[in-house]
Amino acid sequence: MATVLSLGEAVAELVHDGDTVALEGFTHLIPVEAGHEIIRQGRKNLTLVRMTPDIVYDQLIGAGCASKLIFSWGGNPGVGSLHRFRDAVQHSWPVPLEIEEHSHAGMANRYVAGASGLPFAVLRGYTGTDLPAQTDTIKPITCPFTGEQLTAVPALNPDVTIVHAQRADRAGNVQIWGIAGVQKEAVLAAKRSLVTVEEVVDELEPKPGALVLPTWAVTAVAEVPGGAKPSYAAGYYERDNSAYQAWDLIGRDRDEFTKWLNELTGVKA
Amino acid sequence: MSEYTADEMMSIAAARALGEGMSCFVGIGLPSTAANLARRTHAPNLTLIYESGCLGAKPTRLPLSIGDGELADTADAVVSVPEVFNYWLQPGRIDVGFLGAAQLDKFGNINTTVIGSDYHDPKVRLPGAGGAPEIAASCKEVFIVLRQSPRAFVDKVDFITSFGHGTGKGDREKLGLRGAGPTLVVTDLGLMRPDPETAELTLTEVHPGIEVEQVIAATGWKLKVAADLKITPAPTDEELTLLRSLKKAGE
């Protein structure tokens, strides 16, 4: 059964130094505030996992929280590159960042295997590309029935997955609607999970097509209104595109970034 | 005829390549602009599929990312990311994959991973693969749109993120790839198609006012030119008006 906690309590309890942590969200419902809380609490040596690491991962990497990134597309959607990610890969600033690189199809299937309790997933992918030569977690496999050459990728089972959702009830059942990306699979694949929500309500009103994560599949829920900003939460607020553009200027420059970081963590310059 | 920019010509030429009733797996940026313009001009029944899980999106403005709320709000269905890749893309149900590139080589191989020969010490780290490797492998055919320059159009890409025609004709079949691979490249200067014998990208059309020498100078390999080189029809007033209103609504 999920426990309803404050964000600070939940991160303190669930995210430890050295953990493999997935903060998922596919443009929509990105758990940005939870990422900021991880920075504030000063976690180190995390293996960060996400299909589409965007600006909150740029911030976590720039803050030195991560020693490894497992991903399939790292950019500032609609704007350009992630400069803290680039700086870490190209110049090891502020700490070296190891990368494990996949395609979206590979990552999605790794979560599916993780959620399914299987050791690996099979897909018809990566053929002819240079990715398998760089990534140990992409291997050829022969179909035992047809003899076809396919690709195997191992299950992803994060120590903790964090996602953001619209609502939970007081018992900790979670309701998500709109683009739900790979969030369900990432939560079910994880050993522990935290769902930050826009609001905790007495009763979840049924929504067509909504995805419900039952309380017994979630470790903790934290009420964090606006917790996905500057990404968006369908039914609550829109994406703040100007914030994504503004990040480009902050992320480009180590000094500007350090100022931003000090403001977030309350360190006096 | 109205004045237009090279970028506008590129978007319009790319939109024209998409046929009515097709399904198209759309990358963000130039491909998305072209696909949305096609829906407003000659292909109102073009099915747009975005990797965020939006099937049959009909956005009223240009989406700013593949997960733009506008795509979900206007889609026939919103499904999970594993479903998009496993059920819709992988079996080869989608007609066209529409991709951009950072680097493209003469056999249509795409690099969006690193610039430089050392993966671990790159000159420039790019965003990475996203959905492109499997889009390039599994769609029935692939269109690529990008601005032409010798830096982008290289003899051999530094890293094959998405497989085109490898080292020439027959490579896709040898690897068991099911789709036909890149069949068209649209740039701000003209159109290229793989040579039927060798699969090498060959200039088949130039946009109005563009000289062949200009295209050759903007290409990092010795570009072959088709014997029956054509000139792209200039944008119509209707195409330009619709493209501009689409761009304006996206601002």
Short mmCIF file of C-alpha atoms in Angstrom, two decimals:
data_model
loop_
_atom_site.label_atom_id
_atom_site.label_comp_id
_atom_site.label_asym_id
_atom_site.label_seq_id
_atom_site.Cartn_x
_atom_site.Cartn_y
_atom_site.Cartn_z
CA MET A 1 0.00 0.00 0.00
CA ALA A 2 1.28 3.44 -0.90
CA THR A 3 2.10 5.85 1.91
CA VAL A 4 1.22 9.50 1.43
CA LEU A 5 4.34 11.48 2.35
CA SER A 6 5.74 14.97 1.80
CA LEU A 7 8.14 15.26 -1.12
CA GLY A 8 11.10 15.79 1.20
CA GLU A 9 10.25 12.72 3.27
CA ALA A 10 9.64 10.58 0.21
CA VAL A 11 12.95 11.44 -1.46
CA ALA A 12 14.85 11.00 1.81
CA GLU A 13 13.30 7.61 2.33
CA LEU A 14 13.34 6.21 -1.21
CA VAL A 15 16.37 7.66 -3.04
CA HIS A 16 19.83 6.72 -1.78
CA ASP A 17 23.34 7.54 -2.99
CA GLY A 18 24.40 5.06 -5.65
CA ASP A 19 20.83 4.06 -6.60
CA THR A 20 19.56 3.50 -10.10
CA VAL A 21 16.81 6.07 -10.45
CA ALA A 22 14.31 6.57 -13.27
CA LEU A 23 12.36 9.82 -13.44
CA GLU A 24 10.12 9.11 -16.41
CA GLY A 25 7.77 11.36 -18.33
CA PHE A 26 7.40 11.77 -22.07
CA THR A 27 7.34 15.56 -22.46
CA HIS A 28 4.12 15.41 -20.42
CA LEU A 29 4.09 14.92 -16.61
CA ILE A 30 7.83 15.12 -16.02
CA PRO A 31 8.56 14.89 -12.26
CA VAL A 32 10.65 18.08 -12.21
CA GLU A 33 10.07 19.03 -8.56
CA ALA A 34 11.13 15.57 -7.42
CA GLY A 35 14.33 16.00 -9.46
CA HIS A 36 14.95 19.32 -7.76
CA GLU A 37 14.43 17.72 -4.35
CA ILE A 38 17.07 15.09 -5.22
CA ILE A 39 19.46 17.96 -6.03
CA ARG A 40 18.59 19.77 -2.78
CA GLN A 41 19.20 16.63 -0.76
CA GLY A 42 22.59 16.26 -2.48
CA ARG A 43 22.35 12.70 -3.77
CA LYS A 44 25.54 11.40 -5.44
CA ASN A 45 26.63 8.61 -7.80
CA LEU A 46 23.15 7.98 -9.12
CA THR A 47 22.63 5.95 -12.26
CA LEU A 48 19.93 8.02 -13.91
CA VAL A 49 17.60 6.28 -16.33
CA ARG A 50 15.21 7.87 -18.76
CA MET A 51 14.25 7.53 -22.40
CA THR A 52 14.23 11.28 -22.97
CA PRO A 53 16.46 13.03 -20.42
CA ASP A 54 15.55 16.69 -20.77
CA ILE A 55 16.23 19.79 -18.73
CA VAL A 56 15.67 18.29 -15.27
CA TYR A 57 18.30 15.65 -16.12
CA ASP A 58 20.57 18.42 -17.40
CA GLN A 59 20.14 19.99 -13.95
CA LEU A 60 20.77 16.75 -12.04
CA ILE A 61 23.88 16.05 -14.15
CA GLY A 62 25.15 19.62 -13.78
CA ALA A 63 24.63 19.41 -10.02
CA GLY A 64 26.90 16.36 -9.92
CA CYS A 65 24.21 13.90 -8.76
CA ALA A 66 24.84 11.36 -11.52
CA SER A 67 27.76 9.10 -12.41
CA LYS A 68 25.93 7.27 -15.20
CA LEU A 69 23.10 7.93 -17.61
CA ILE A 70 21.04 5.24 -19.38
CA PHE A 71 19.01 6.89 -22.13
CA SER A 72 17.85 6.97 -25.74
CA TRP A 73 17.51 10.68 -26.62
CA GLY A 74 19.05 13.52 -24.62
CA GLY A 75 17.98 16.97 -25.73
CA ASN A 76 15.95 20.05 -24.91
CA PRO A 77 12.76 19.23 -26.87
CA GLY A 78 11.99 21.85 -29.49
CA VAL A 79 15.05 23.93 -28.47
CA GLY A 80 18.32 22.04 -29.00
CA SER A 81 21.03 20.39 -26.97
CA LEU A 82 21.49 19.78 -23.27
CA HIS A 83 24.68 21.65 -22.46
CA ARG A 84 25.30 20.29 -18.93
CA PHE A 85 24.97 16.77 -20.38
CA ARG A 86 27.40 17.70 -23.17
CA ASP A 87 29.84 19.27 -20.72
CA ALA A 88 29.78 16.14 -18.55
CA VAL A 89 30.29 13.78 -21.52
CA GLN A 90 32.89 15.90 -23.32
CA HIS A 91 34.73 17.48 -20.34
CA SER A 92 33.73 15.45 -17.25
CA TRP A 93 32.30 18.58 -15.60
CA PRO A 94 31.46 18.63 -12.72
CA VAL A 95 32.09 14.86 -12.56
CA PRO A 96 32.60 12.22 -15.27
CA LEU A 97 29.41 10.78 -16.69
CA GLU A 98 29.36 7.25 -18.06
CA ILE A 99 26.67 6.66 -20.66
CA GLU A 100 24.71 3.60 -21.73
CA GLU A 101 22.95 4.46 -24.93
CA HIS A 102 19.89 2.87 -26.53
CA SER A 103 17.10 3.64 -28.96
CA HIS A 104 13.56 4.43 -27.78
CA ALA A 105 12.36 1.01 -28.86
CA GLY A 106 15.19 -0.61 -26.90
CA MET A 107 14.50 1.37 -23.74
CA ALA A 108 10.74 0.85 -23.93
CA ASN A 109 11.28 -2.89 -24.25
CA ARG A 110 13.76 -2.93 -21.37
CA TYR A 111 11.07 -1.45 -19.12
CA VAL A 112 8.49 -3.92 -20.47
CA ALA A 113 10.80 -6.80 -19.55
CA GLY A 114 11.37 -5.25 -16.13
CA ALA A 115 7.65 -4.83 -15.52
CA SER A 116 6.98 -8.37 -16.78
CA GLY A 117 9.47 -9.98 -14.42
CA LEU A 118 11.52 -11.29 -17.35
CA PRO A 119 15.32 -11.07 -17.69
CA PHE A 120 15.28 -9.58 -21.18
CA ALA A 121 13.16 -8.39 -24.07
CA VAL A 122 13.38 -9.18 -27.76
CA LEU A 123 12.94 -6.70 -30.55
CA ARG A 124 13.68 -6.30 -34.21
CA GLY A 125 15.98 -3.36 -33.69
CA TYR A 126 19.44 -1.77 -33.89
CA THR A 127 20.30 -3.78 -37.03
CA GLY A 128 23.07 -2.18 -39.05
CA THR A 129 23.66 0.64 -36.58
CA ASP A 130 26.84 1.44 -34.62
CA LEU A 131 24.98 1.33 -31.29
CA PRO A 132 25.57 -2.37 -30.42
CA ALA A 133 29.36 -1.81 -30.66
CA GLN A 134 29.16 0.86 -27.94
CA THR A 135 26.49 -0.56 -25.66
CA ASP A 136 27.04 -3.87 -23.84
CA THR A 137 23.33 -4.20 -23.15
CA ILE A 138 22.47 -4.77 -26.82
CA LYS A 139 23.09 -8.36 -27.96
CA PRO A 140 22.07 -10.46 -30.95
CA ILE A 141 19.77 -13.38 -30.30
CA THR A 142 18.54 -16.14 -32.59
CA CYS A 143 14.84 -16.93 -32.60
CA PRO A 144 14.53 -20.58 -31.43
CA PHE A 145 11.54 -21.10 -33.75
CA THR A 146 12.49 -19.39 -37.02
CA GLY A 147 16.24 -18.88 -36.74
CA GLU A 148 15.82 -15.15 -37.39
CA GLN A 149 18.49 -12.85 -35.94
CA LEU A 150 16.90 -10.45 -33.49
CA THR A 151 18.12 -8.20 -30.69
CA ALA A 152 17.95 -8.84 -26.96
CA VAL A 153 18.07 -6.10 -24.34
CA PRO A 154 18.15 -6.78 -20.59
CA ALA A 155 15.33 -5.80 -18.24
CA LEU A 156 15.57 -2.45 -16.54
CA ASN A 157 14.66 -2.68 -12.87
CA PRO A 158 15.43 0.67 -11.25
CA ASP A 159 15.89 0.84 -7.50
CA VAL A 160 13.34 3.62 -7.62
CA THR A 161 11.10 5.06 -10.33
CA ILE A 162 9.59 8.50 -9.89
CA VAL A 163 6.72 9.76 -12.05
CA HIS A 164 4.27 12.62 -11.85
CA ALA A 165 0.51 12.16 -12.25
CA GLN A 166 -2.65 14.22 -12.07
CA ARG A 167 -4.35 12.72 -9.03
CA ALA A 168 -4.27 10.21 -6.25
CA ASP A 169 -6.86 9.35 -3.63
CA ARG A 170 -6.05 9.22 0.07
CA ALA A 171 -5.44 5.47 -0.15
CA GLY A 172 -2.69 6.10 -2.71
CA ASN A 173 -4.41 4.95 -5.91
CA VAL A 174 -3.01 7.04 -8.77
CA GLN A 175 -4.82 8.29 -11.88
CA ILE A 176 -3.00 9.48 -15.04
CA TRP A 177 -4.46 10.67 -18.33
CA GLY A 178 -3.10 12.08 -21.59
CA ILE A 179 0.32 11.01 -22.85
CA ALA A 180 1.49 8.38 -20.37
CA GLY A 181 4.66 7.43 -22.25
CA VAL A 182 6.39 4.58 -20.52
CA GLN A 183 5.46 5.56 -16.97
CA LYS A 184 3.36 2.52 -16.10
CA GLU A 185 6.10 0.14 -17.22
CA ALA A 186 8.79 2.15 -15.38
CA VAL A 187 6.80 2.09 -12.11
CA LEU A 188 6.01 -1.63 -12.36
CA ALA A 189 9.65 -2.44 -13.21
CA ALA A 190 11.01 -0.63 -10.15
CA LYS A 191 11.82 -2.00 -6.71
CA ARG A 192 10.36 1.18 -5.15
CA SER A 193 8.26 3.94 -6.64
CA LEU A 194 7.22 7.48 -5.88
CA VAL A 195 4.37 9.23 -7.64
CA THR A 196 4.12 12.98 -7.18
CA VAL A 197 0.60 14.24 -7.95
CA GLU A 198 -1.09 17.54 -8.65
CA GLU A 199 -3.65 16.81 -5.94
CA VAL A 200 -4.78 14.21 -3.47
CA VAL A 201 -8.57 13.87 -3.62
CA ASP A 202 -11.17 12.00 -1.57
CA GLU A 203 -12.38 10.05 -4.56
CA LEU A 204 -10.96 9.52 -8.07
CA GLU A 205 -13.53 10.60 -10.62
CA PRO A 206 -13.48 8.12 -13.55
CA LYS A 207 -11.83 9.51 -16.70
CA PRO A 208 -12.12 7.77 -20.08
CA GLY A 209 -8.83 6.21 -21.07
CA ALA A 210 -7.17 7.08 -17.79
CA LEU A 211 -4.51 4.82 -16.42
CA VAL A 212 -4.78 3.79 -12.78
CA LEU A 213 -1.84 2.58 -10.76
CA PRO A 214 -3.39 0.81 -7.78
CA THR A 215 -2.08 1.73 -4.34
CA TRP A 216 -0.53 -1.72 -3.88
CA ALA A 217 1.72 -1.15 -6.93
CA VAL A 218 3.15 2.14 -5.63
CA THR A 219 5.44 2.75 -2.64
CA ALA A 220 4.73 6.40 -1.93
CA VAL A 221 2.61 9.30 -3.14
CA ALA A 222 3.46 12.95 -2.53
CA GLU A 223 1.18 15.88 -3.27
CA VAL A 224 3.23 18.39 -5.28
CA PRO A 225 1.00 20.90 -7.11
CA GLY A 226 2.82 22.21 -10.18
CA GLY A 227 5.35 19.39 -9.74
CA ALA A 228 5.77 18.88 -13.48
CA LYS A 229 6.46 22.52 -14.41
CA PRO A 230 7.82 23.67 -16.85
CA SER A 231 6.49 20.51 -18.52
CA TYR A 232 2.75 20.13 -18.38
CA ALA A 233 -0.06 18.25 -16.71
CA ALA A 234 -3.11 17.75 -18.95
CA GLY A 235 -6.16 19.21 -17.23
CA TYR A 236 -4.02 21.39 -14.91
CA TYR A 237 -1.53 23.54 -16.81
CA GLU A 238 0.23 23.89 -20.14
CA ARG A 239 3.87 23.50 -21.04
CA ASP A 240 5.93 26.64 -20.39
CA ASN A 241 7.85 26.71 -23.65
CA SER A 242 9.65 29.92 -22.73
CA ALA A 243 11.22 28.16 -19.73
CA TYR A 244 12.70 25.52 -22.05
CA GLN A 245 14.12 28.28 -24.26
CA ALA A 246 15.44 30.17 -21.22
CA TRP A 247 17.18 27.01 -19.98
CA ASP A 248 19.31 26.98 -23.11
CA LEU A 249 21.07 30.17 -21.98
CA ILE A 250 21.51 29.03 -18.37
CA GLY A 251 22.64 25.53 -19.34
CA ARG A 252 25.21 26.83 -21.84
CA ASP A 253 27.36 28.55 -19.25
CA ARG A 254 28.93 26.98 -16.14
CA ASP A 255 28.71 30.24 -14.16
CA GLU A 256 25.09 30.89 -15.09
CA PHE A 257 24.28 27.31 -14.20
CA THR A 258 26.09 27.55 -10.86
CA LYS A 259 24.08 30.67 -10.02
CA TRP A 260 20.87 28.80 -10.88
CA LEU A 261 21.96 25.85 -8.76
CA ASN A 262 22.81 28.04 -5.77
CA GLU A 263 19.38 29.63 -5.97
CA LEU A 264 17.71 26.21 -6.04
CA THR A 265 19.65 24.85 -3.08
CA GLY A 266 19.67 28.11 -1.12
CA VAL A 267 23.46 28.45 -1.15
CA LYS A 268 24.55 32.08 -0.82
CA ALA A 269 26.82 33.19 -3.66
CA MET B 1 4.25 34.22 -57.78
CA SER B 2 5.08 35.35 -54.24
CA GLU B 3 8.60 35.60 -52.88
CA TYR B 4 9.61 32.68 -50.70
CA THR B 5 12.63 31.50 -48.72
CA ALA B 6 14.76 28.40 -49.32
CA ASP B 7 13.42 26.94 -46.06
CA GLU B 8 9.84 27.46 -47.23
CA MET B 9 10.61 25.71 -50.52
CA MET B 10 12.12 22.82 -48.53
CA SER B 11 9.07 22.40 -46.28
CA ILE B 12 6.70 22.58 -49.23
CA ALA B 13 8.71 20.09 -51.32
CA ALA B 14 8.79 17.73 -48.33
CA ALA B 15 5.03 18.08 -47.78
CA ARG B 16 4.32 17.26 -51.43
CA ALA B 17 6.14 13.94 -51.05
CA LEU B 18 3.51 12.65 -48.61
CA GLY B 19 0.61 11.02 -50.40
CA GLU B 20 -3.05 11.27 -49.43
CA GLY B 21 -4.16 8.39 -47.21
CA MET B 22 -0.64 7.40 -46.15
CA SER B 23 0.44 6.83 -42.58
CA CYS B 24 3.52 8.72 -41.51
CA PHE B 25 5.74 8.32 -38.43
CA VAL B 26 6.74 11.92 -37.80
CA GLY B 27 9.92 13.29 -36.27
CA ILE B 28 9.82 16.74 -34.70
CA GLY B 29 11.06 19.89 -36.45
CA LEU B 30 11.19 19.99 -40.26
CA PRO B 31 9.43 16.61 -40.76
CA SER B 32 6.57 17.66 -38.50
CA THR B 33 6.19 20.99 -40.33
CA ALA B 34 6.05 19.19 -43.68
CA ALA B 35 3.59 16.53 -42.49
CA ASN B 36 1.26 19.11 -40.99
CA LEU B 37 1.40 21.20 -44.16
CA ALA B 38 0.57 18.12 -46.26
CA ARG B 39 -2.57 17.55 -44.16
CA ARG B 40 -3.66 21.11 -44.92
CA THR B 41 -3.01 20.92 -48.64
CA HIS B 42 -3.25 17.79 -50.76
CA ALA B 43 -3.38 15.05 -48.09
CA PRO B 44 -6.17 15.75 -45.55
CA ASN B 45 -6.35 12.04 -44.71
CA LEU B 46 -2.66 11.62 -43.92
CA THR B 47 -2.37 9.74 -40.62
CA LEU B 48 0.26 11.30 -38.37
CA ILE B 49 1.89 9.07 -35.78
CA TYR B 50 4.15 10.53 -33.10
CA GLU B 51 6.41 8.39 -30.92
CA SER B 52 4.85 9.81 -27.74
CA GLY B 53 1.94 7.46 -28.45
CA CYS B 54 -0.31 9.83 -30.41
CA LEU B 55 -1.92 7.96 -33.31
CA GLY B 56 -3.78 10.00 -35.91
CA ALA B 57 -2.92 13.40 -34.44
CA LYS B 58 -4.59 16.39 -36.12
CA PRO B 59 -2.92 19.37 -34.48
CA THR B 60 -4.36 22.82 -35.17
CA ARG B 61 -0.90 24.37 -34.77
CA LEU B 62 2.66 23.11 -35.15
CA PRO B 63 3.60 20.98 -32.13
CA LEU B 64 6.72 22.12 -30.30
CA SER B 65 7.73 18.63 -29.30
CA ILE B 66 6.64 15.06 -29.96
CA GLY B 67 4.78 15.10 -26.64
CA ASP B 68 2.94 18.38 -27.16
CA GLY B 69 -0.50 18.27 -25.48
CA GLU B 70 -2.06 19.42 -28.76
CA LEU B 71 -1.09 16.07 -30.31
CA ALA B 72 -2.81 14.05 -27.57
CA ASP B 73 -5.90 16.29 -27.56
CA THR B 74 -6.45 15.84 -31.31
CA ALA B 75 -5.37 12.19 -31.73
CA ASP B 76 -7.59 9.23 -32.63
CA ALA B 77 -5.91 7.36 -29.79
CA VAL B 78 -3.14 7.89 -27.26
CA VAL B 79 -1.26 4.69 -26.51
CA SER B 80 1.85 3.80 -24.51
CA VAL B 81 5.34 4.18 -25.97
CA PRO B 82 5.98 0.40 -25.96
CA GLU B 83 2.74 -0.04 -27.94
CA VAL B 84 3.75 2.52 -30.58
CA PHE B 85 7.07 0.85 -31.21
CA ASN B 86 6.05 -2.80 -30.80
CA TYR B 87 2.56 -2.95 -32.31
CA TRP B 88 2.51 -0.13 -34.83
CA LEU B 89 6.08 0.45 -36.05
CA GLN B 90 7.87 -2.91 -35.73
CA PRO B 91 5.51 -5.06 -37.87
CA GLY B 92 5.85 -2.60 -40.77
CA ARG B 93 2.35 -1.10 -40.63
CA ILE B 94 3.53 2.46 -41.30
CA ASP B 95 4.07 3.75 -44.82
CA VAL B 96 6.60 6.52 -44.34
CA GLY B 97 9.08 7.40 -41.64
CA PHE B 98 9.91 11.08 -41.85
CA LEU B 99 13.25 11.90 -40.25
CA GLY B 100 15.75 14.69 -39.81
CA ALA B 101 19.51 14.19 -39.41
CA ALA B 102 22.63 15.92 -38.13
CA GLN B 103 24.84 14.10 -40.64
CA LEU B 104 23.78 12.15 -43.70
CA ASP B 105 26.04 10.18 -46.02
CA LYS B 106 25.79 9.31 -49.68
CA PHE B 107 24.00 6.05 -48.91
CA GLY B 108 21.41 7.69 -46.69
CA ASN B 109 22.86 6.55 -43.38
CA ILE B 110 21.92 8.95 -40.57
CA ASN B 111 24.03 10.17 -37.64
CA THR B 112 22.39 11.88 -34.67
CA THR B 113 24.78 10.51 -32.03
CA VAL B 114 28.30 12.01 -32.11
CA ILE B 115 30.42 14.15 -34.41
CA GLY B 116 34.02 12.91 -34.45
CA SER B 117 35.51 9.47 -34.83
CA ASP B 118 35.84 8.66 -31.10
CA TYR B 119 32.50 7.82 -29.51
CA HIS B 120 33.99 8.23 -26.03
CA ASP B 121 35.68 11.55 -26.79
CA PRO B 122 33.39 13.18 -29.33
CA LYS B 123 33.89 16.59 -30.90
CA VAL B 124 30.18 17.15 -30.42
CA ARG B 125 27.77 15.06 -28.45
CA LEU B 126 24.36 15.02 -30.21
CA PRO B 127 21.00 13.99 -28.65
CA GLY B 128 21.18 10.35 -29.77
CA ALA B 129 18.91 7.84 -31.44
CA GLY B 130 15.41 8.39 -30.11
CA GLY B 131 13.00 6.45 -32.28
CA ALA B 132 14.98 6.82 -35.50
CA PRO B 133 16.88 3.48 -35.81
CA GLU B 134 13.69 1.43 -35.80
CA ILE B 135 11.75 4.00 -37.84
CA ALA B 136 14.48 3.77 -40.49
CA ALA B 137 14.41 -0.03 -40.31
CA SER B 138 10.69 -0.76 -40.21
CA CYS B 139 8.70 1.87 -42.12
CA LYS B 140 7.92 0.87 -45.70
CA GLU B 141 10.07 3.80 -46.85
CA VAL B 142 11.92 6.72 -45.30
CA PHE B 143 12.02 10.38 -46.26
CA ILE B 144 14.73 12.61 -44.83
CA VAL B 145 14.63 16.38 -44.68
CA LEU B 146 17.54 18.63 -43.75
CA ARG B 147 19.37 21.76 -44.85
CA GLN B 148 22.22 21.08 -47.23
CA SER B 149 25.84 21.85 -46.33
CA PRO B 150 29.15 20.00 -46.71
CA ARG B 151 29.23 19.54 -42.92
CA ALA B 152 25.87 17.76 -42.92
CA PHE B 153 26.19 15.87 -46.23
CA VAL B 154 29.29 13.76 -45.75
CA ASP B 155 30.91 10.93 -47.67
CA LYS B 156 30.64 8.66 -44.62
CA VAL B 157 28.85 9.45 -41.36
CA ASP B 158 30.93 9.42 -38.16
CA PHE B 159 28.38 7.12 -36.50
CA ILE B 160 25.51 5.13 -37.99
CA THR B 161 22.60 5.88 -35.69
CA SER B 162 19.99 4.85 -38.25
CA PHE B 163 20.76 2.57 -41.16
CA GLY B 164 20.07 3.79 -44.69
CA HIS B 165 21.55 1.77 -47.52
CA GLY B 166 24.81 0.90 -45.70
CA THR B 167 27.61 0.71 -48.24
CA GLY B 168 25.33 0.31 -51.24
CA LYS B 169 22.54 -1.61 -52.85
CA GLY B 170 21.68 -4.95 -51.29
CA ASP B 171 22.99 -4.19 -47.78
CA ARG B 172 19.50 -3.82 -46.31
CA GLU B 173 18.39 -7.17 -47.70
CA LYS B 174 21.54 -8.85 -46.36
CA LEU B 175 20.74 -7.56 -42.88
CA GLY B 176 17.13 -8.65 -43.08
CA LEU B 177 15.72 -5.12 -42.85
CA ARG B 178 12.15 -5.11 -44.05
CA GLY B 179 11.55 -1.52 -45.15
CA ALA B 180 12.94 -0.02 -48.37
CA GLY B 181 15.00 2.55 -46.44
CA PRO B 182 15.55 6.13 -47.58
CA THR B 183 13.85 6.76 -50.92
CA LEU B 184 13.92 10.57 -50.84
CA VAL B 185 16.02 13.35 -49.33
CA VAL B 186 14.58 16.86 -49.40
CA THR B 187 16.85 19.85 -48.80
CA ASP B 188 16.69 23.60 -49.18
CA LEU B 189 18.41 23.22 -52.58
CA GLY B 190 16.74 20.22 -54.19
CA LEU B 191 15.77 16.56 -53.99
CA MET B 192 17.95 13.45 -53.97
CA ARG B 193 16.97 9.87 -54.56
CA PRO B 194 19.00 6.66 -54.33
CA ASP B 195 20.33 5.52 -57.70
CA PRO B 196 18.38 2.36 -58.67
CA GLU B 197 21.64 0.47 -59.42
CA THR B 198 23.94 1.60 -56.61
CA ALA B 199 21.65 3.20 -53.97
CA GLU B 200 23.95 6.25 -53.93
CA LEU B 201 22.01 9.46 -53.35
CA THR B 202 21.75 11.33 -56.64
CA LEU B 203 20.43 14.80 -57.33
CA THR B 204 17.15 14.40 -59.20
CA GLU B 205 15.57 17.84 -58.79
CA VAL B 206 16.78 21.34 -58.04
CA HIS B 207 14.55 24.03 -56.60
CA PRO B 208 13.80 27.02 -58.85
CA GLY B 209 16.74 29.43 -59.12
CA ILE B 210 19.26 26.92 -57.69
CA GLU B 211 22.27 26.05 -59.87
CA VAL B 212 23.58 22.47 -59.92
CA GLU B 213 27.09 23.78 -59.04
CA GLN B 214 25.63 25.28 -55.88
CA VAL B 215 24.24 21.90 -54.80
CA ILE B 216 27.53 20.14 -55.63
CA ALA B 217 29.42 22.74 -53.56
CA ALA B 218 27.08 22.13 -50.61
CA THR B 219 27.65 18.36 -50.70
CA GLY B 220 30.61 16.67 -49.01
CA TRP B 221 30.93 13.91 -51.60
CA LYS B 222 31.22 14.00 -55.37
CA LEU B 223 27.51 14.36 -56.02
CA LYS B 224 26.07 12.58 -59.02
CA VAL B 225 23.38 14.36 -60.99
CA ALA B 226 20.54 12.54 -62.71
CA ALA B 227 20.55 12.73 -66.52
CA ASP B 228 16.94 13.91 -66.51
CA LEU B 229 17.36 16.52 -63.77
CA LYS B 230 14.09 18.30 -63.08
CA ILE B 231 13.19 21.62 -61.55
CA THR B 232 10.87 21.54 -58.54
CA PRO B 233 7.65 23.43 -59.20
CA ALA B 234 7.75 26.70 -57.25
CA PRO B 235 5.50 26.98 -54.19
CA THR B 236 1.95 27.98 -55.00
CA ASP B 237 0.39 30.94 -53.25
CA GLU B 238 -1.92 28.54 -51.43
CA GLU B 239 0.99 26.44 -50.15
CA LEU B 240 2.86 29.52 -48.97
CA THR B 241 -0.17 31.02 -47.26
CA LEU B 242 -0.95 27.78 -45.44
CA LEU B 243 2.67 27.22 -44.41
CA ARG B 244 2.96 30.74 -43.05
CA SER B 245 -0.29 30.55 -41.11
CA LEU B 246 0.82 27.20 -39.68
CA LYS B 247 4.15 28.68 -38.58
CA LYS B 248 2.48 31.75 -37.14
CA ALA B 249 -0.01 29.66 -35.14
CA GLY B 250 2.92 27.72 -33.70
CA GLU B 251 4.63 30.81 -32.30
#
